[in-house]
mmCIF file of C-alpha atoms and ligand atoms in Angstrom:
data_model
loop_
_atom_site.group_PDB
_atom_site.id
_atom_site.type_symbol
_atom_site.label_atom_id
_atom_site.label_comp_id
_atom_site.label_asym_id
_atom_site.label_seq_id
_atom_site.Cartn_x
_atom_site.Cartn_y
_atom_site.Cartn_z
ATOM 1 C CA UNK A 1 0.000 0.000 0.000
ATOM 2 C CA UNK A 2 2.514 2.162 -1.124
ATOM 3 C CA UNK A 3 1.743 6.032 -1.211
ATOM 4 C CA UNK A 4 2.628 7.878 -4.362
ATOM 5 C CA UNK A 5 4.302 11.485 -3.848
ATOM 6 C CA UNK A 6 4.481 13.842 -6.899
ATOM 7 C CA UNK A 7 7.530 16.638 -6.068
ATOM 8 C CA UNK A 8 8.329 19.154 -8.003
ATOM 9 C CA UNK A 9 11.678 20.983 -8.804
ATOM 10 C CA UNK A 10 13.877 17.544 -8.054
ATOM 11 C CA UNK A 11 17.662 18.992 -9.710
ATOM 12 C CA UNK A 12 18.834 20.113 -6.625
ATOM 13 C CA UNK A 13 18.380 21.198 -3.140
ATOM 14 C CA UNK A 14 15.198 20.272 -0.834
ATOM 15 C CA UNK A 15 13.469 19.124 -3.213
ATOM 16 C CA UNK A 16 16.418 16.451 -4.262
ATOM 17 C CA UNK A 17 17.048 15.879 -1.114
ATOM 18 C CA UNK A 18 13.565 15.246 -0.097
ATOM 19 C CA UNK A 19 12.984 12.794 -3.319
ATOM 20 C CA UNK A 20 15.929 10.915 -2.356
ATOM 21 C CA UNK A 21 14.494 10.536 1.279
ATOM 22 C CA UNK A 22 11.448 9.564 0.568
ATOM 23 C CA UNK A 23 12.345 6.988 -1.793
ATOM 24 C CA UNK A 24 15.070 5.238 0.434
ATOM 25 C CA UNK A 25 12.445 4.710 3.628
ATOM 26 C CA UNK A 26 13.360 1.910 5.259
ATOM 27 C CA UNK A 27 9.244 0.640 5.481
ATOM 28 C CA UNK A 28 9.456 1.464 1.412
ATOM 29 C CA UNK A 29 6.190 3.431 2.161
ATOM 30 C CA UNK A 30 6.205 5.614 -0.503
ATOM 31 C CA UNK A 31 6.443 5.660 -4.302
ATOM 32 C CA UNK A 32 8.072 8.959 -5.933
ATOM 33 C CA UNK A 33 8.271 10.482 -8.895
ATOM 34 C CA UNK A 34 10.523 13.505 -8.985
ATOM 35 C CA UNK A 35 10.126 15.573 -11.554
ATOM 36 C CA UNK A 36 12.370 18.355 -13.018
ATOM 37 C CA UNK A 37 11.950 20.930 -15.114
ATOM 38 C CA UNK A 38 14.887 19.635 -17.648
ATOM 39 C CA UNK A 39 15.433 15.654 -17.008
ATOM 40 C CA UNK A 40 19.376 16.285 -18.391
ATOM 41 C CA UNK A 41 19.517 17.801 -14.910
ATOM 42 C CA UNK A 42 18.664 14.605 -12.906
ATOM 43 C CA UNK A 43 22.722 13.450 -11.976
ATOM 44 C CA UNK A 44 22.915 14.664 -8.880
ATOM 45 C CA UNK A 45 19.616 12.959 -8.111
ATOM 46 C CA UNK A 46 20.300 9.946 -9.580
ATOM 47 C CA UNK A 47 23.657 9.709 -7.620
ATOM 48 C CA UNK A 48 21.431 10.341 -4.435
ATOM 49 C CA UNK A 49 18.677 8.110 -5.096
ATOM 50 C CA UNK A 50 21.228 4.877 -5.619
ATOM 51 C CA UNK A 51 19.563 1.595 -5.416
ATOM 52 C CA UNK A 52 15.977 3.470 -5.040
ATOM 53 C CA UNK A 53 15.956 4.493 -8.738
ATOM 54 C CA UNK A 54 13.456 2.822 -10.760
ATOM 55 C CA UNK A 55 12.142 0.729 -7.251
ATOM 56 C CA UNK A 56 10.327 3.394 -5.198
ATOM 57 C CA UNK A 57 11.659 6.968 -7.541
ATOM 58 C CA UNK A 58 11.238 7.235 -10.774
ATOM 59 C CA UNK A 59 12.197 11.130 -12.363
ATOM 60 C CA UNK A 60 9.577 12.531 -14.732
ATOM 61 C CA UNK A 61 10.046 15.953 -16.614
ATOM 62 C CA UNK A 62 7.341 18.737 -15.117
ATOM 63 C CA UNK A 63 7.585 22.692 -15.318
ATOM 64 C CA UNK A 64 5.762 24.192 -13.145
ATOM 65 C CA UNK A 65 5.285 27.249 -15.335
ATOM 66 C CA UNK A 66 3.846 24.843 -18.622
ATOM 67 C CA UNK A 67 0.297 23.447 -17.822
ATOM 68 C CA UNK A 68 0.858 20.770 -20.967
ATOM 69 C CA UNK A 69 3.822 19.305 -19.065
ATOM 70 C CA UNK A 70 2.029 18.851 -15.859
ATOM 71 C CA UNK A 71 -1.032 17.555 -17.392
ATOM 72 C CA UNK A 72 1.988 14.926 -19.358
ATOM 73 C CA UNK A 73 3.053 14.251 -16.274
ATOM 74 C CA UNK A 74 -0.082 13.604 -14.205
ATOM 75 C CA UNK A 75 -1.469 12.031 -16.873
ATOM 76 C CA UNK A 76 1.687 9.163 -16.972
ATOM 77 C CA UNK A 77 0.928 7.797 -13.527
ATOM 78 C CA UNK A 78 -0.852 4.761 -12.831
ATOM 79 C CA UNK A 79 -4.856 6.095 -12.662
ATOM 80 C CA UNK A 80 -3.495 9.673 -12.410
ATOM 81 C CA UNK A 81 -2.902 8.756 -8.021
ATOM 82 C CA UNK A 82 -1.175 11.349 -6.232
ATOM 83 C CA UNK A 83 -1.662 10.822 -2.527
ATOM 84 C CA UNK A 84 1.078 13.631 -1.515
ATOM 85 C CA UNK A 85 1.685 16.646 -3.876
ATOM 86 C CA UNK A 86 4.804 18.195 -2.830
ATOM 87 C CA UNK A 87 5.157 21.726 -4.104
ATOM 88 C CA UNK A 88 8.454 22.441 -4.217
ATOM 89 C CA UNK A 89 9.737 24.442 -7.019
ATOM 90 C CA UNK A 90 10.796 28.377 -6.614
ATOM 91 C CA UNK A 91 13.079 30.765 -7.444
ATOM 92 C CA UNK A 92 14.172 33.812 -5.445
ATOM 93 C CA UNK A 93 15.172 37.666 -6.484
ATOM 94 C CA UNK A 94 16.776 40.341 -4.583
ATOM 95 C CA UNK A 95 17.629 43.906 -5.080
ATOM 96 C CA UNK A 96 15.731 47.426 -5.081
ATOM 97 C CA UNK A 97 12.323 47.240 -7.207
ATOM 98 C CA UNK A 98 13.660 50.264 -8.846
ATOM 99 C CA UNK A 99 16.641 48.244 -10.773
ATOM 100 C CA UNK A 100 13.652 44.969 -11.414
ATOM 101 C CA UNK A 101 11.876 44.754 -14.398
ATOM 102 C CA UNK A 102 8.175 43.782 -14.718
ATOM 103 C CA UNK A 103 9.269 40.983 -16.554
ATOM 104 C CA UNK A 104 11.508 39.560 -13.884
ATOM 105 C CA UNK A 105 9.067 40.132 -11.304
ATOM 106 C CA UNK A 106 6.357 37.983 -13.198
ATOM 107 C CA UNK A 107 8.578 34.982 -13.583
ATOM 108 C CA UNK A 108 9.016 34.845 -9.858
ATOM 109 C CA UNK A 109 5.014 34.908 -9.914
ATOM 110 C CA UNK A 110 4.733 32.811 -12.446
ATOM 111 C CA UNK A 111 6.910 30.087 -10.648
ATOM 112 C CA UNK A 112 6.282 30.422 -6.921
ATOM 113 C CA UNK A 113 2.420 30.927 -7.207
ATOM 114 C CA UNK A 114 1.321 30.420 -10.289
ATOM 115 C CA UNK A 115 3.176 26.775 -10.303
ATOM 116 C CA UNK A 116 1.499 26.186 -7.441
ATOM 117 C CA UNK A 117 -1.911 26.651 -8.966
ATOM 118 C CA UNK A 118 -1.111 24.900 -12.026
ATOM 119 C CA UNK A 119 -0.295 22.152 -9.995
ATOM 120 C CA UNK A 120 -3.022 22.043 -8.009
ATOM 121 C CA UNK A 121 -5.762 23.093 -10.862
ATOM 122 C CA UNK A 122 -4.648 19.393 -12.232
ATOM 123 C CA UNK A 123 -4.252 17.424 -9.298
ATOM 124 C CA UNK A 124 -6.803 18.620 -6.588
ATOM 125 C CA UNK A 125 -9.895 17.630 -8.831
ATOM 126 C CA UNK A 126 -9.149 14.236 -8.560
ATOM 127 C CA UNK A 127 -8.160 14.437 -4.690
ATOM 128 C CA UNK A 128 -11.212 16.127 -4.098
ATOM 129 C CA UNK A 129 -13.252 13.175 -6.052
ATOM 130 C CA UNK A 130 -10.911 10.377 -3.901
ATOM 131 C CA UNK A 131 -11.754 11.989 -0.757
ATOM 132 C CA UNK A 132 -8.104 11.716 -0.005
ATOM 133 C CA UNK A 133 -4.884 13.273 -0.423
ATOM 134 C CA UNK A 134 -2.320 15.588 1.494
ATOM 135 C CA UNK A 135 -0.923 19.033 0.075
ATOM 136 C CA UNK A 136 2.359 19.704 0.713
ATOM 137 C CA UNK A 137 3.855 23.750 -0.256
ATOM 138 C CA UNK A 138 7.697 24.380 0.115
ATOM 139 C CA UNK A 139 6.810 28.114 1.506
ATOM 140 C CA UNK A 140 8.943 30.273 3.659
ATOM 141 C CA UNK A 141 9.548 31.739 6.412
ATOM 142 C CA UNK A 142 8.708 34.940 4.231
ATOM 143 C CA UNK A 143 5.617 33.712 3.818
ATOM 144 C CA UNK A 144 4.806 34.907 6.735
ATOM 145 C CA UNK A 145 6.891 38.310 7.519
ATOM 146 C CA UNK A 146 8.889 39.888 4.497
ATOM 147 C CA UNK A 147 12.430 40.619 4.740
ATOM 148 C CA UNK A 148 15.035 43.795 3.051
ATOM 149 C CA UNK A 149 15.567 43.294 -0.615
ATOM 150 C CA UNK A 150 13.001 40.609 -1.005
ATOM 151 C CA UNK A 151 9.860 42.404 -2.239
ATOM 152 C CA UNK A 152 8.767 40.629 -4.261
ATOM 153 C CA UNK A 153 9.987 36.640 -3.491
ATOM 154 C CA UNK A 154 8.098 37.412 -0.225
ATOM 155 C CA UNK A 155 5.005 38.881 -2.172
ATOM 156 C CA UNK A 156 4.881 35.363 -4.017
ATOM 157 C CA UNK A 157 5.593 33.311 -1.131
ATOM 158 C CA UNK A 158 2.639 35.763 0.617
ATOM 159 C CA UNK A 159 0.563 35.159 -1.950
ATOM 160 C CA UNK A 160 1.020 30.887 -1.890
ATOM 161 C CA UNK A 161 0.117 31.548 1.862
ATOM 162 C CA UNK A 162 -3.066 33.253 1.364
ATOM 163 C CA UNK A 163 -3.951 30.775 -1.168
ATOM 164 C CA UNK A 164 -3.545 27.756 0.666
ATOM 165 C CA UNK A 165 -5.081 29.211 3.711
ATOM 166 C CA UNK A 166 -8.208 29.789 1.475
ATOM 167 C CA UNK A 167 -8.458 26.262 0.463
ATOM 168 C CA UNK A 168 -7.083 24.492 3.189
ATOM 169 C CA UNK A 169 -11.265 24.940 4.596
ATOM 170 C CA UNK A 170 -12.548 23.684 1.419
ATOM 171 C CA UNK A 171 -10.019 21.051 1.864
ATOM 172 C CA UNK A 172 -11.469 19.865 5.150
ATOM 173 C CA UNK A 173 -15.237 18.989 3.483
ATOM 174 C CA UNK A 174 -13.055 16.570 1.421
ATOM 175 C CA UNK A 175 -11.059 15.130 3.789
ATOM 176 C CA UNK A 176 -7.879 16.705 2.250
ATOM 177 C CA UNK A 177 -4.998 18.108 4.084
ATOM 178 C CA UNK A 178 -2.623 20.590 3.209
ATOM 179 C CA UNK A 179 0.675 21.912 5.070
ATOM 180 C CA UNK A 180 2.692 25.054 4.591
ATOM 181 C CA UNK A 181 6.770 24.218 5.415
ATOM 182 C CA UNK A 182 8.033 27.514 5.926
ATOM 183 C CA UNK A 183 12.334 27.069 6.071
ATOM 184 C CA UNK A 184 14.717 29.883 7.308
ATOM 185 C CA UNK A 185 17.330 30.047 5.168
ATOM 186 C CA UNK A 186 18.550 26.771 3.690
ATOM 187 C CA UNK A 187 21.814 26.563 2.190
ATOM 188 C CA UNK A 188 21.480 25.130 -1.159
ATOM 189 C CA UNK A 189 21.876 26.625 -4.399
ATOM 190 C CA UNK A 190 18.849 28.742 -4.342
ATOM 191 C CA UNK A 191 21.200 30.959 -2.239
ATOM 192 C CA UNK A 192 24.616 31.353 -4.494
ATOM 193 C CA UNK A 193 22.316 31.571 -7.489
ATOM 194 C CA UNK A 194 20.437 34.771 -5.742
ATOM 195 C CA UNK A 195 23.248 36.347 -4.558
ATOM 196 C CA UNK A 196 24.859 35.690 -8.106
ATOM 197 C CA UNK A 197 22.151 37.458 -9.329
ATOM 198 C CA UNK A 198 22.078 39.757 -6.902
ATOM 199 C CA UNK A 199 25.576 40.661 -7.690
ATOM 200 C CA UNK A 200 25.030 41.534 -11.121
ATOM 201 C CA UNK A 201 22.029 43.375 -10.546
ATOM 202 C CA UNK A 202 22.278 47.185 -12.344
ATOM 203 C CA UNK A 203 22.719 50.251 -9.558
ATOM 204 C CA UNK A 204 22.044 52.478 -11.931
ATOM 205 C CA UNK A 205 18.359 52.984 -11.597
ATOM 206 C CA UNK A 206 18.665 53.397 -7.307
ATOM 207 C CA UNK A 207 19.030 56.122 -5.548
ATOM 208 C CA UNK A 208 23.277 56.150 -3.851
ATOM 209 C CA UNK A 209 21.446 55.670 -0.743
ATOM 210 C CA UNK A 210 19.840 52.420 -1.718
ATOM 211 C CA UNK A 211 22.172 50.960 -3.721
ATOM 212 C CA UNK A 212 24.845 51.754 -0.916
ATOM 213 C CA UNK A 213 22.272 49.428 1.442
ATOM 214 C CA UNK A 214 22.064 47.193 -1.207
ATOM 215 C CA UNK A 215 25.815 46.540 -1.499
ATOM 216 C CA UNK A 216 27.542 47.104 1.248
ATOM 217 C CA UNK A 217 25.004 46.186 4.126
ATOM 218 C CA UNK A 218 22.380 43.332 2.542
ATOM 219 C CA UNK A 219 24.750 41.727 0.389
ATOM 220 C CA UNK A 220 27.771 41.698 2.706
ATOM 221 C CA UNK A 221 25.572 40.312 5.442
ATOM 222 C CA UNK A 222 23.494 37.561 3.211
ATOM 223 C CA UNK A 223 26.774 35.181 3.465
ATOM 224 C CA UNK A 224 26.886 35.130 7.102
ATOM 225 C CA UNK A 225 23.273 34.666 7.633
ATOM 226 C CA UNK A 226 23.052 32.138 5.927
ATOM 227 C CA UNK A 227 26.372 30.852 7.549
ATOM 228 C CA UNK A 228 24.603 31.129 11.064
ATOM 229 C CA UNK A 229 21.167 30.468 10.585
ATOM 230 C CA UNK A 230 21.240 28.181 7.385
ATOM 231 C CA UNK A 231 20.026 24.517 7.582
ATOM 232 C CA UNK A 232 20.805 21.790 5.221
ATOM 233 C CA UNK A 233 18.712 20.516 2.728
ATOM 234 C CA UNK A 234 18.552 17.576 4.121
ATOM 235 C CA UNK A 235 17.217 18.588 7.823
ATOM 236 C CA UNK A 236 14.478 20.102 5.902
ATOM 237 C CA UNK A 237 13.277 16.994 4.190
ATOM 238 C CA UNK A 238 13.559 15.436 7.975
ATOM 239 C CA UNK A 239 10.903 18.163 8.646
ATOM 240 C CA UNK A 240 9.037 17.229 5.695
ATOM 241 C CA UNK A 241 8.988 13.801 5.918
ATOM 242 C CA UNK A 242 7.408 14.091 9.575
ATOM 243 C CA UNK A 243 4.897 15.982 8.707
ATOM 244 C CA UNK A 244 4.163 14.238 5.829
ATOM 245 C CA UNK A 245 3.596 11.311 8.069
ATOM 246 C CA UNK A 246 1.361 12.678 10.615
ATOM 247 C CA UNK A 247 -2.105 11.063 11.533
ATOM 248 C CA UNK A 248 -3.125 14.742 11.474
ATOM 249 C CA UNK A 249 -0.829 17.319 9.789
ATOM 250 C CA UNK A 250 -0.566 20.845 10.973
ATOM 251 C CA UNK A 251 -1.161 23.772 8.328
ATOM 252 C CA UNK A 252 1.698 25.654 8.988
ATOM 253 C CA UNK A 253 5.116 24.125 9.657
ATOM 254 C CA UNK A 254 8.369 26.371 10.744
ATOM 255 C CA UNK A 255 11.684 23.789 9.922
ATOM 256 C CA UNK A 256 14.452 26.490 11.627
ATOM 257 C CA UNK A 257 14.135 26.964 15.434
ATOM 258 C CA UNK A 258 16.885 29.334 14.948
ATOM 259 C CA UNK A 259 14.159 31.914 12.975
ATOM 260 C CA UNK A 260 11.371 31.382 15.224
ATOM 261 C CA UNK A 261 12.347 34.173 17.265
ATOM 262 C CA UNK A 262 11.201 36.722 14.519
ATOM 263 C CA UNK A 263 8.136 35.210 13.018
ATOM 264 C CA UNK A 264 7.093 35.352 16.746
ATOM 265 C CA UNK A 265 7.558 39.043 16.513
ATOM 266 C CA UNK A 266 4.843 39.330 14.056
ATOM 267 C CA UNK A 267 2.545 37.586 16.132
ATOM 268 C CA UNK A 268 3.282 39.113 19.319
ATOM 269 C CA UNK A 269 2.026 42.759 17.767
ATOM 270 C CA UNK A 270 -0.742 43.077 15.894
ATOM 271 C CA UNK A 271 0.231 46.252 14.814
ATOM 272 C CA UNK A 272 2.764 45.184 13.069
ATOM 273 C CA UNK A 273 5.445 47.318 14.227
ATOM 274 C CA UNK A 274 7.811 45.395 16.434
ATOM 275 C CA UNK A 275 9.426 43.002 13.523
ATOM 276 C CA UNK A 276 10.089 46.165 11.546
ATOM 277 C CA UNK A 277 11.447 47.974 13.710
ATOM 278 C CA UNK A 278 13.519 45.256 14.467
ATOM 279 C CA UNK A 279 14.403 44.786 11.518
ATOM 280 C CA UNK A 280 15.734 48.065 11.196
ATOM 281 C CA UNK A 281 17.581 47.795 14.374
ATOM 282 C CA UNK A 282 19.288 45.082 13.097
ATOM 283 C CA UNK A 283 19.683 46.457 9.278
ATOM 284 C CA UNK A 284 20.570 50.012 10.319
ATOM 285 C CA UNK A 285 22.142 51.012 14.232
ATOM 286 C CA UNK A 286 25.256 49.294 13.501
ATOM 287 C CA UNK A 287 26.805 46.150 12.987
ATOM 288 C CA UNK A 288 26.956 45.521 17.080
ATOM 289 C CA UNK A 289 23.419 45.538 17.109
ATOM 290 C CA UNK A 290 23.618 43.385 14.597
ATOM 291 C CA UNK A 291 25.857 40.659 15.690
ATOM 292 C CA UNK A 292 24.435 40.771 19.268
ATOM 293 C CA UNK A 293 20.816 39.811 17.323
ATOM 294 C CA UNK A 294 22.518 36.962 15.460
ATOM 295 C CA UNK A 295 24.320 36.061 18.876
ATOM 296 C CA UNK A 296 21.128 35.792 20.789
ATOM 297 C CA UNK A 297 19.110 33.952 18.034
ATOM 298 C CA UNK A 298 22.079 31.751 18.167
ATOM 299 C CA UNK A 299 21.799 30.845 20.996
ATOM 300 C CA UNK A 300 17.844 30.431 21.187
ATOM 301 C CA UNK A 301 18.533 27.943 18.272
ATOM 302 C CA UNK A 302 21.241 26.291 19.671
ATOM 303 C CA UNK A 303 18.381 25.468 22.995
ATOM 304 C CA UNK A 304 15.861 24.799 20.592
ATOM 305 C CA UNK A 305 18.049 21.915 18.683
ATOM 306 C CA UNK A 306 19.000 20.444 21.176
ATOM 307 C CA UNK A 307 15.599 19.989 22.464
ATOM 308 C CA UNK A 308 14.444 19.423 18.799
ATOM 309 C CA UNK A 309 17.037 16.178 18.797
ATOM 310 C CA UNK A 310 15.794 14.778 21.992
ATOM 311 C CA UNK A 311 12.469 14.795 19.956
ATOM 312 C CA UNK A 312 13.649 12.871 17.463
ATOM 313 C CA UNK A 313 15.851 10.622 19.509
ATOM 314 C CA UNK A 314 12.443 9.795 21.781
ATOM 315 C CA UNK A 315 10.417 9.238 18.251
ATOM 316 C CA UNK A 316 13.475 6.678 16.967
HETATM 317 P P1 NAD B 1 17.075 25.311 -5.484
HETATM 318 O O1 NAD B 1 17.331 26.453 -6.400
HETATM 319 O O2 NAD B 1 18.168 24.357 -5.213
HETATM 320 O O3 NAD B 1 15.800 24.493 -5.945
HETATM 321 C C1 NAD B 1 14.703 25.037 -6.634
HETATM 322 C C2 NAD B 1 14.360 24.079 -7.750
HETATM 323 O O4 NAD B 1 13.205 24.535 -8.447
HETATM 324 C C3 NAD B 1 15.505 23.977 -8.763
HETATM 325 O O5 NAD B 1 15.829 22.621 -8.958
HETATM 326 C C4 NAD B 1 14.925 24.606 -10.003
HETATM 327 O O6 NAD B 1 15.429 24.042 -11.199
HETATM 328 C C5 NAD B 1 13.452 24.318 -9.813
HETATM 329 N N1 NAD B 1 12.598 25.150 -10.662
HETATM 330 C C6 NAD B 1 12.666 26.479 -10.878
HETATM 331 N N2 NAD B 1 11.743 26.839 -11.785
HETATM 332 C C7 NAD B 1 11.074 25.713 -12.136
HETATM 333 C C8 NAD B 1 10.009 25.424 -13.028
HETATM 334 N N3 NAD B 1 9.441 26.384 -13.772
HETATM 335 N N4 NAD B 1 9.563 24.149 -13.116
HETATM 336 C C9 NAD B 1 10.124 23.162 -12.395
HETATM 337 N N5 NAD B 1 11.160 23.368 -11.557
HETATM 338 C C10 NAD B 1 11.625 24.629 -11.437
HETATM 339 O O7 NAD B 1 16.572 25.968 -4.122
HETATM 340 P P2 NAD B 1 15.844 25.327 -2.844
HETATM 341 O O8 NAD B 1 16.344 26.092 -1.700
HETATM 342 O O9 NAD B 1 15.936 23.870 -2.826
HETATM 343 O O10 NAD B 1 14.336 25.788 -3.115
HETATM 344 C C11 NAD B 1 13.229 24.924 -3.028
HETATM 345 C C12 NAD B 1 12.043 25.662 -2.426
HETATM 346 O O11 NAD B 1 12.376 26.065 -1.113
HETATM 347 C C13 NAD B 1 11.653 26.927 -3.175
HETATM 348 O O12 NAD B 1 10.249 26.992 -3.267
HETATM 349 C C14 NAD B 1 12.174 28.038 -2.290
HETATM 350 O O13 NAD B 1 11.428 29.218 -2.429
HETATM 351 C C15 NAD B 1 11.994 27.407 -0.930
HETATM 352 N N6 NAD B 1 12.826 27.992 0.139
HETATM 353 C C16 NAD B 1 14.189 28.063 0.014
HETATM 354 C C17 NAD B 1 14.919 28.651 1.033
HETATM 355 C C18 NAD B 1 16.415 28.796 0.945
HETATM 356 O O14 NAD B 1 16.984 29.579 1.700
HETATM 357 N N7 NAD B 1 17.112 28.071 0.092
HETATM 358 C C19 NAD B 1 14.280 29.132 2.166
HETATM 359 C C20 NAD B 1 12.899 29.013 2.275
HETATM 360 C C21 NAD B 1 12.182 28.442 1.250
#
């Protein structure tokens, strides 16, 4: 009775690391089929899915931005089953709105949210008709509170939240479940690919005082928090895979203790204002303020594993 998991974005990071998971539980309860955008791009996969390849993961080609090639790819299963839809595929973009174009912009729509409702316009039909299925969205932790520079990967990542919020109710009547992961930063190559980018992005349209942010505080800082805070791929798809196999799945799922300090911010005011303003404290009044942040959060992280691994070790 082996469940079949759709994921999408498979080439690299959580979502390889996730496929090749899944496929090598020990119980062999799950059947995957990772799918990439371009199948040429399946080594790394294939070196990480060893023996499972072709027993419990099979790679398909899906992007999430062409309806035809999910619709190929959903259509190529056995009776078009998906018990566990993992959307995983995104992209990021940093830098001033002033130097993005429209274009850009809309690509990073087109792929975080729009993917996601491609996806589900073809898969949660027949869910809906089985009675049975569980939703699972790669978000982010700026999902729930944006961040400097990030306008408008948090607006997409915002917008996949509001979304699945929306139908997780009309999920419910049909017995369906869907669950948010929101990461922290993850190092994988979603991060040297936006700070590539962001490297290379033209000054020439900001303002010296923006651009001067841009460069010398965001992007000399995104190394090192990704340094301190970042999590492995890998410790996500732990996170994944738990919640994945929960008699009753939460909605919303944070994977880095480390952040949880400031998403709490934006509950703990409802006007809003602490997590900016803290934000700017950390941004702008100087670097000590800044390290001493990282230090503490640090150190709340380095409590919270801990008592995150005696979870695990008491679940083993
Ligand atoms: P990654 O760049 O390694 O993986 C993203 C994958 O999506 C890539 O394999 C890419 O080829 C694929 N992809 C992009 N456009 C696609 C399309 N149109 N169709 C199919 N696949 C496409 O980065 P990652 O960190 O593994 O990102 C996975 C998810 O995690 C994303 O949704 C991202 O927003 C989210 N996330 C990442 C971080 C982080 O810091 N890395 C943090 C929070 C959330």
């Amino acid at each position: 009775n082996q469940k079949v998991v759709l994921i999408t974005g498979c080439s690299s990071g959580i979502g390889l690391a996730l496929a090749a998971r899944i496929a090598k539980d020990e119980k062999k309860r799950f059947m995957v089929y990772a799918t990439m955008r371009n199948v040429s791009k399946g080594e790394a996969l294939v070196e990480a899915a060893g023996r499972a390849l072709g027993r419990t993961l099979e790679i398909k080609q899906l992007d999430v931005c062409d309806e035809d090639s999910i619709k190929a790819c959903v259509d190529s299963l056995p009776e078009r089953r998906v018990d566990i839809l993992i959307s995983n595929a995104g992209m990021g973009l940093i830098g001033p709105i002033e130097c993005q174009s429209i274009d850009e912009m809309k690509t990073v729509m087109d792929t975080n949210f729009f993917g996601l409702v491609r996806l589900l316009k073809e898969v949660l039909p027949d869910m809906k008709r089985r009675k049975k299925g569980h939703i699972v969205v790669i978000s982010s932790v700026m999902g729930i509170q944006g961040i400097l520079f990030n306008d408008v990967y948090a607006a997409s990542k915002f917008a996949v939240e509001g979304f699945c919020e929306s139908l997780a109710v009309q999920a419910l009547r049909f017995n369906l479940n869907i669950s948010l992961i929101e990461p922290g930063p993850v190092i994988t190559e979603f991060e040297r690919k936006v700070y590539d980018e962001g490297l290379k992005t033209d000054l020439s349209k900001a303002d010296p005082v923006t651009a001067d942010i841009f460069l010398n505080i965001y992007l000399k800082n995104y190394k090192q928090i990704f340094e301190t805070l970042g999590q492995t791929a890998e410790d996500v798809a732990e996170h994944t895979l738990k919640i994945m196999t929960m008699e009753d799945p939460p909605f919303r799922h944070q994977t880095n203790t480390l952040y949880t300090p400031m998403t709490t911010l934006k509950y703990a005011d409802p006007n809003g204002d602490l997590p900016i303003d803290t934000f700017y404290k950390m941004v702008f009044e100087h670097d000590k303020v800044f390290n001493a942040s990282l230090n503490f959060i640090k150190l709340l992280c380095w409590r919270s594993r801990k008592s995150f691994t005696i979870e695990k070790d008491k679940s083993n």
